[in-house]
Coordinates of N, CA and C in Angstrom, one line a residue:
M1065 N 15.2 -6.9 17.6 CA 16.1 -6.4 18.8 C 17.2 -7.3 19.0
A1066 N 16.8 -8.8 18.8 CA 18.0 -9.6 19.0 C 19.2 -9.5 18.0
A1067 N 18.7 -9.2 16.6 CA 19.7 -9.1 15.9 C 20.4 -7.8 15.9
G1068 N 19.8 -6.6 16.4 CA 20.5 -5.4 16.8 C 21.5 -5.8 17.8
A1069 N 21.0 -6.3 18.9 CA 21.8 -6.6 20.0 C 23.0 -7.5 19.6
A1070 N 23.0 -8.4 18.8 CA 23.9 -9.3 18.3 C 25.0 -8.3 17.5
V1071 N 24.6 -7.5 16.8 CA 25.5 -6.7 16.0 C 26.2 -5.8 16.9
L1072 N 25.5 -5.2 17.8 CA 26.3 -4.3 18.8 C 27.3 -5.1 19.6
L1073 N 27.0 -6.1 20.0 CA 27.9 -7.1 20.8 C 29.0 -7.6 20.0
S1074 N 28.9 -7.7 18.7 CA 30.2 -8.1 17.9 C 31.2 -7.0 18.0
R1075 N 32.4 -7.5 17.7 CA 33.5 -6.5 18.1 C 34.1 -6.2 16.6
R1076 N 33.3 -6.5 15.6 CA 33.8 -6.0 14.2 C 33.8 -4.5 14.1
Q1077 N 32.8 -4.1 14.5 CA 32.7 -2.6 14.4 C 32.2 -1.9 15.9
G1078 N 32.7 -0.9 16.2 CA 32.5 -0.2 17.5 C 31.0 0.3 17.6
T1079 N 30.4 0.2 18.7 CA 29.0 0.7 19.1 C 28.8 2.1 18.6
H1080 N 29.7 2.9 18.8 CA 29.5 4.3 18.4 C 29.3 4.5 16.9
A1081 N 30.3 3.7 16.4 CA 30.3 3.9 14.8 C 29.0 3.3 14.1
L1082 N 28.5 2.3 14.8 CA 27.2 1.7 14.4 C 26.0 2.7 14.6
L1083 N 26.1 3.3 15.8 CA 25.0 4.1 16.0 C 25.0 5.5 15.2
T1084 N 26.2 5.7 14.7 CA 26.0 7.0 13.8 C 25.4 6.6 12.4
L1085 N 25.4 5.5 12.3 CA 24.7 5.0 10.7 C 23.1 4.9 11.0
V1086 N 22.6 5.1 12.1 CA 21.1 5.0 12.4 C 20.5 6.3 12.0
D1087 N 19.3 6.3 11.2 CA 18.8 7.5 10.9 C 17.8 8.0 12.1
W1088 N 18.2 8.7 12.8 CA 17.5 9.2 14.1 C 16.3 9.9 13.7
P1089 N 16.3 10.7 12.9 CA 15.1 11.6 12.4 C 14.0 10.7 12.0
L1090 N 14.5 9.9 11.4 CA 13.4 8.7 10.7 C 12.7 7.9 11.8
L1091 N 13.6 7.6 12.7 CA 13.1 6.9 13.9 C 12.0 7.7 14.7
V1092 N 12.3 8.9 14.9 CA 11.6 9.9 15.5 C 10.2 10.1 14.8
L1093 N 10.3 10.2 13.5 CA 9.1 10.4 12.7 C 8.1 9.1 13.1
F1094 N 8.5 7.9 12.9 CA 7.8 6.8 13.1 C 7.2 6.7 14.5
A1095 N 8.1 7.1 15.5 CA 7.6 7.0 16.9 C 6.5 8.0 17.1
A1096 N 6.7 9.3 16.4 CA 5.7 10.4 16.6 C 4.4 9.9 15.7
L1097 N 4.5 9.3 14.8 CA 3.4 8.8 14.0 C 2.5 7.9 14.9
F1098 N 3.0 6.8 15.5 CA 2.4 6.0 16.4 C 1.7 6.7 17.6
I1099 N 2.4 7.8 18.0 CA 2.0 8.6 19.1 C 0.7 9.3 18.8
V1100 N 0.8 10.1 17.7 CA -0.3 10.8 17.0 C -1.5 9.9 16.8
N1101 N -1.2 8.9 16.0 CA -2.5 7.8 15.8 C -3.1 7.3 17.1
H1102 N -2.4 7.1 18.1 CA -2.9 6.7 19.4 C -3.6 7.7 20.1
A1103 N -3.2 8.9 19.9 CA -3.9 10.1 20.5 C -5.2 10.4 19.7
L1104 N -5.0 10.2 18.5 CA -6.3 10.3 17.7 C -7.4 9.1 18.0
H1105 N -7.0 8.1 18.2 CA -7.8 7.0 18.6 C -8.4 7.3 20.0
E1106 N -7.6 7.6 20.9 CA -8.0 7.8 22.2 C -9.0 8.8 22.4
Q1107 N -8.8 10.0 21.8 CA -9.9 11.0 21.6 C -11.2 10.8 20.7
G1108 N -11.1 9.6 20.2 CA -12.3 9.2 19.3 C -12.4 9.9 17.8
H1109 N -11.2 10.4 17.6 CA -11.3 11.2 16.3 C -11.4 10.2 15.1
D1110 N -10.9 9.0 15.1 CA -10.9 8.0 14.1 C -12.3 7.5 14.0
A1111 N -13.1 7.3 15.1 CA -14.5 6.8 15.0 C -15.4 7.7 14.5
H1112 N -15.0 9.2 14.7 CA -15.9 10.2 14.1 C -15.6 10.4 12.8
W1113 N -14.4 10.2 12.3 CA -14.1 10.2 11.0 C -14.8 9.1 10.2
L1114 N -14.6 7.9 10.8 CA -15.4 6.6 10.1 C -16.9 6.7 10.0
S1115 N -17.3 7.5 10.9 CA -18.9 7.5 10.9 C -19.3 8.8 10.0
S1116 N -18.4 9.9 9.9 CA -18.6 10.7 8.8 C -18.6 10.2 7.3
L1117 N -17.6 9.2 7.2 CA -17.6 8.6 6.0 C -18.7 7.9 5.7
R1118 N -19.2 7.1 6.7 CA -20.4 6.2 6.5 C -21.6 7.1 6.3
A1119 N -21.8 8.4 6.9 CA -22.9 9.1 6.6 C -22.9 9.6 5.3
H1120 N -21.6 9.6 4.6 CA -21.5 10.0 3.1 C -21.5 9.0 2.2
G1121 N -21.9 7.6 2.6 CA -22.1 6.5 1.7 C -20.7 5.7 1.5
L1122 N -19.8 5.9 2.5 CA -18.5 5.1 2.4 C -18.3 4.4 3.5
D1123 N -18.9 3.3 3.8 CA -18.9 2.4 4.8 C -17.7 1.4 4.6
V1124 N -16.6 1.6 5.4 CA -15.4 0.8 5.2 C -15.6 -0.7 5.6
S1125 N -16.7 -1.1 6.1 CA -17.0 -2.5 6.5 C -17.4 -3.2 5.1
H1126 N -17.4 -2.5 4.0 CA -17.7 -3.1 2.7 C -16.5 -3.0 2.0
P1127 N -16.2 -3.9 1.2 CA -14.9 -4.1 0.5 C -14.5 -2.9 -0.5
L1128 N -15.5 -2.6 -1.3 CA -15.4 -1.6 -2.4 C -15.1 -0.3 -1.8
A1129 N -15.9 0.1 -0.7 CA -15.5 1.4 0.1 C -14.1 1.4 0.8
L1130 N -13.8 0.3 1.3 CA -12.6 0.2 2.0 C -11.4 0.4 1.0
F1131 N -11.6 -0.3 -0.2 CA -10.6 0.0 -1.3 C -10.4 1.3 -1.8
L1132 N -11.6 2.1 -2.1 CA -11.6 3.4 -2.4 C -10.9 4.4 -1.4
V1133 N -11.4 4.2 0.0 CA -11.0 5.1 1.1 C -9.6 4.8 1.2
T1134 N -9.0 3.5 1.0 CA -7.6 3.3 1.3 C -6.8 4.0 0.1
V1135 N -7.1 4.0 -1.0 CA -6.5 4.5 -2.0 C -6.3 6.1 -1.8
L1136 N -7.6 6.6 -1.7 CA -7.7 8.1 -1.6 C -7.0 8.5 -0.3
G1137 N -7.1 8.0 0.9 CA -6.6 8.4 2.1 C -5.1 8.2 2.1
S1138 N -4.6 7.1 1.4 CA -3.1 6.9 1.4 C -2.5 8.0 1.0
N1139 N -3.1 8.8 0.0 CA -2.4 9.9 -0.6 C -2.8 11.2 0.1
V1140 N -3.5 11.3 1.0 CA -4.0 12.5 1.8 C -3.3 12.4 3.1
I1141 N -3.2 11.2 3.8 CA -2.5 11.4 5.1 C -1.3 10.3 5.2
S1142 N -0.9 9.6 3.9 CA -0.1 8.5 3.9 C -0.5 7.3 4.2
N1143 N 0.1 6.3 3.7 CA -0.4 4.9 3.7 C -0.3 4.2 5.2
V1144 N 0.9 4.5 5.9 CA 1.0 3.7 7.1 C 0.0 4.4 8.2
P1145 N 0.0 5.7 8.4 CA -1.1 6.2 9.3 C -2.5 5.8 9.1
L1146 N -2.8 5.9 7.8 CA -4.2 5.5 7.3 C -4.5 4.1 7.6
V1147 N -3.6 3.2 7.3 CA -3.9 1.8 7.8 C -4.1 1.6 9.2
M1148 N -3.3 2.3 10.0 CA -3.5 2.1 11.3 C -4.8 2.8 11.7
L1149 N -5.3 3.7 11.1 CA -6.6 4.3 11.7 C -7.8 3.4 11.1
L1150 N -7.5 2.7 9.9 CA -8.8 1.9 9.3 C -8.8 0.6 10.1
L1151 N -7.6 0.2 10.4 CA -7.5 -1.4 10.8 C -8.7 -1.7 11.7
P1152 N -9.0 -1.1 12.9 CA -9.9 -1.5 13.8 C -11.5 -1.6 13.1
A1153 N -11.6 -0.9 12.1 CA -13.0 -0.7 11.5 C -13.0 -1.9 10.2
A1154 N -11.7 -2.1 9.8 CA -11.9 -3.2 8.7 C -12.1 -4.5 9.2
S1155 N -13.3 -5.3 9.1 CA -13.4 -6.5 9.8 C -13.7 -7.5 8.8
H1156 N -14.2 -7.3 7.6 CA -14.5 -8.4 6.8 C -13.3 -9.2 6.2
P1157 N -13.6 -10.4 5.8 CA -12.6 -11.4 5.4 C -11.5 -10.8 4.5
Q1158 N -11.9 -10.0 3.5 CA -11.0 -9.3 2.5 C -10.3 -8.1 3.0
A1159 N -10.6 -7.6 4.2 CA -9.9 -6.3 4.7 C -8.4 -6.4 4.9
G1160 N -7.8 -7.5 5.3 CA -6.3 -7.5 5.3 C -5.7 -7.5 3.8
P1161 N -6.1 -8.2 2.9 CA -5.6 -8.0 1.6 C -5.9 -6.8 0.8
I1162 N -7.1 -6.0 1.2 CA -7.4 -4.8 0.6 C -6.6 -3.7 1.2
L1163 N -6.6 -3.8 2.4 CA -5.6 -2.7 3.2 C -4.2 -2.8 2.7
T1164 N -3.7 -3.9 2.6 CA -2.3 -4.1 2.1 C -2.0 -3.8 0.7
L1165 N -2.9 -4.3 -0.3 CA -2.8 -4.0 -1.7 C -2.9 -2.4 -1.9
A1166 N -4.0 -2.0 -1.5 CA -4.5 -0.6 -1.8 C -3.6 0.4 -1.2
S1167 N -3.2 0.2 0.0 CA -2.3 1.2 0.6 C -0.9 1.3 0.0
T1168 N -0.3 0.1 -0.1 CA 0.9 -0.1 -0.8 C 1.0 0.5 -2.2
L1169 N 0.1 0.3 -3.0 CA 0.0 0.4 -4.5 C -0.3 1.9 -4.5
A1170 N -1.4 2.3 -3.8 CA -1.8 3.7 -3.7 C -0.6 4.7 -3.5
G1171 N 0.4 4.2 -2.6 CA 1.4 4.8 -2.1 C 2.4 5.4 -3.4
N1172 N 2.2 4.9 -4.5 CA 2.8 5.1 -5.7 C 2.3 6.3 -6.5
L1173 N 1.0 6.8 -6.2 CA 0.5 7.8 -6.9 C 1.0 9.2 -6.9
F1174 N 1.3 9.6 -5.4 CA 1.9 10.7 -5.5 C 3.2 10.6 -4.4
L1175 N 4.0 11.6 -4.4 CA 5.2 11.4 -3.7 C 4.9 11.4 -2.2
V1176 N 4.0 12.0 -1.7 CA 3.6 11.9 -0.3 C 2.8 10.8 0.1
G1177 N 2.4 10.0 -0.8 CA 1.6 9.0 -0.7 C 2.2 7.7 0.1
S1178 N 3.5 7.9 0.3 CA 4.2 6.8 1.2 C 5.4 7.4 1.9
I1179 N 5.7 7.2 3.0 CA 6.9 7.6 3.7 C 8.0 7.1 3.0
A1180 N 7.9 5.7 2.4 CA 9.3 5.3 1.7 C 9.5 6.1 0.6
N1181 N 8.6 6.5 -0.2 CA 9.0 7.6 -1.3 C 9.7 8.7 -0.7
L1182 N 9.4 9.4 0.4 CA 10.3 10.6 0.9 C 11.4 10.1 1.5
I1183 N 11.7 8.9 1.9 CA 12.9 8.3 2.3 C 13.9 8.3 1.3
V1184 N 13.3 7.8 0.2 CA 14.1 7.5 -1.0 C 14.7 8.9 -1.5
V1185 N 13.8 9.9 -1.7 CA 14.0 11.2 -2.2 C 15.1 11.9 -1.2
E1186 N 14.9 11.8 0.1 CA 15.8 12.4 1.2 C 17.0 11.7 0.9
Q1187 N 17.3 10.5 0.8 CA 18.6 9.7 0.8 C 19.3 10.1 -0.6
S1188 N 18.5 10.1 -1.7 CA 19.0 10.4 -3.1 C 19.6 11.9 -3.0
T1189 N 18.8 12.8 -2.4 CA 19.2 14.3 -2.3 C 20.6 14.3 -1.5
R1190 N 20.4 13.6 -0.5 CA 21.8 13.5 0.5 C 22.9 13.0 -0.3
L1191 N 22.8 12.2 -1.2 CA 23.9 11.5 -1.9 C 24.1 12.3 -3.1
G1192 N 23.5 13.5 -3.4 CA 23.7 14.4 -4.6 C 23.1 13.8 -5.8
V1193 N 22.1 12.9 -5.8 CA 21.3 12.7 -7.0 C 20.0 13.6 -7.0
R1194 N 19.9 14.1 -8.3 CA 19.0 15.1 -8.5 C 18.4 14.7 -10.0
P1195 N 17.1 15.0 -10.0 CA 16.3 14.6 -11.3 C 17.0 15.5 -12.4
R1196 N 16.9 14.9 -13.5 CA 17.4 15.7 -14.7 C 16.4 16.9 -15.2
H1197 N 15.1 16.7 -15.2 CA 14.0 17.5 -15.6 C 13.2 17.6 -14.5
G1198 N 13.0 18.7 -14.0 CA 11.8 19.0 -13.0 C 12.2 18.7 -11.7
S1199 N 11.2 18.7 -10.8 CA 11.5 18.3 -9.4 C 11.1 16.9 -9.1
W1200 N 11.6 16.5 -7.8 CA 11.2 15.0 -7.6 C 9.7 14.7 -7.7
A1201 N 8.9 15.8 -7.3 CA 7.3 15.4 -7.3 C 7.1 15.3 -8.8
A1202 N 7.5 16.1 -9.7 CA 7.2 16.0 -11.2 C 7.7 14.5 -11.7
V1203 N 8.8 14.2 -11.3 CA 9.3 13.0 -11.9 C 8.5 11.8 -11.2
H1204 N 8.2 11.9 -10.1 CA 7.5 10.9 -9.5 C 6.0 10.8 -10.1
L1205 N 5.4 12.1 -10.3 CA 4.1 11.9 -11.1 C 4.3 11.3 -12.3
R1206 N 5.1 11.5 -13.1 CA 5.4 11.0 -14.5 C 5.3 9.5 -14.5
T1207 N 6.0 8.8 -13.5 CA 6.1 7.4 -13.4 C 5.1 6.7 -12.4
G1208 N 4.8 7.5 -11.3 CA 4.1 7.0 -10.2 C 2.5 6.9 -10.7
V1209 N 2.1 7.8 -11.2 CA 0.6 7.6 -11.5 C 0.4 6.6 -12.6
P1210 N 1.0 6.4 -13.7 CA 0.7 5.4 -14.6 C 0.7 4.1 -13.8
I1211 N 1.9 3.7 -13.2 CA 2.1 2.6 -12.4 C 1.2 2.2 -11.4
A1212 N 0.8 3.2 -10.5 CA 0.0 3.0 -9.4 C -1.5 2.8 -10.1
L1213 N -2.1 3.5 -11.1 CA -3.3 3.2 -11.6 C -3.3 1.9 -12.3
L1214 N -2.4 1.4 -13.0 CA -2.3 0.1 -13.6 C -2.4 -1.1 -12.5
T1215 N -1.4 -0.9 -11.4 CA -1.4 -2.1 -10.4 C -2.8 -2.0 -9.7
L1216 N -3.4 -0.8 -9.4 CA -4.5 -0.7 -8.6 C -5.5 -1.3 -9.3
L1217 N -5.6 -1.2 -10.6 CA -6.5 -2.0 -11.4 C -6.5 -3.3 -11.4
V1218 N -5.3 -3.9 -11.5 CA -5.0 -5.2 -11.6 C -5.3 -5.9 -10.2
A1219 N -4.8 -5.2 -9.1 CA -5.3 -5.7 -7.6 C -6.7 -5.6 -7.4
G1220 N -7.2 -4.4 -7.7 CA -8.7 -4.5 -7.6 C -9.5 -5.6 -8.4
G1221 N -9.1 -5.9 -9.6 CA -9.7 -7.1 -10.3 C -9.4 -8.5 -9.7
W1222 N -8.2 -8.6 -9.1 CA -7.9 -9.8 -8.5 C -8.7 -10.0 -7.2
L1223 N -8.8 -8.8 -6.4 CA -9.7 -8.9 -5.1 C -11.2 -9.3 -5.5
W1224 N -11.6 -8.7 -6.6 CA -13.0 -8.8 -6.9 C -13.1 -10.4 -7.3
L1225 N -12.3 -10.9 -8.0 CA -12.3 -12.3 -8.5 C -12.1 -13.2 -7.3
R1226 N -11.3 -12.8 -6.3 CA -11.2 -13.7 -5.2 C -12.6 -13.7 -4.3
A1227 N -13.1 -12.5 -4.3 CA -14.4 -12.5 -3.6 C -15.6 -13.3 -4.2
Q1228 N -15.6 -13.4 -5.6 CA -16.5 -14.0 -6.2 C -16.4 -15.6 -6.0
F1229 N -15.1 -16.2 -5.9 CA -15.0 -17.7 -5.7 C -14.6 -18.0 -4.1
A1230 N -14.9 -17.1 -3.3 CA -14.4 -17.4 -2.0 C -15.7 -18.1 -1.4

């Protein structure tokens, strides 16, 4: 906020010109994301979802289950909202690194796995950049899946080793 205020107060560029550079739909998307997650939490849907996972053998209080749920869930509801929903239930010492690594790396699996992927595609399309062969989703699958699987394997191994020597 302070940096933004300093830029707005500087006289090098007018306030109106700076504000036209802001991606307002993206800001609304993120604000809505936090509002929806808060509403889900207030209504107890997150607790119900977590108890349902636990009933099916996936208790996120265990590191391996948290890793798996994070990888899969990041590609179903996107990584940022998933972490927001899992954070209150992830209490073991490895929870922070697991959530960080698994959600970030799993976001590379599919185009919808991370809002950042969608932002890049939108900005590229706006600038006239198009994939040579196929759609953005197809291009992303060809590169994203191998990269995501390899990095998730490396991260999972590192987390396992870290837990063994902690």
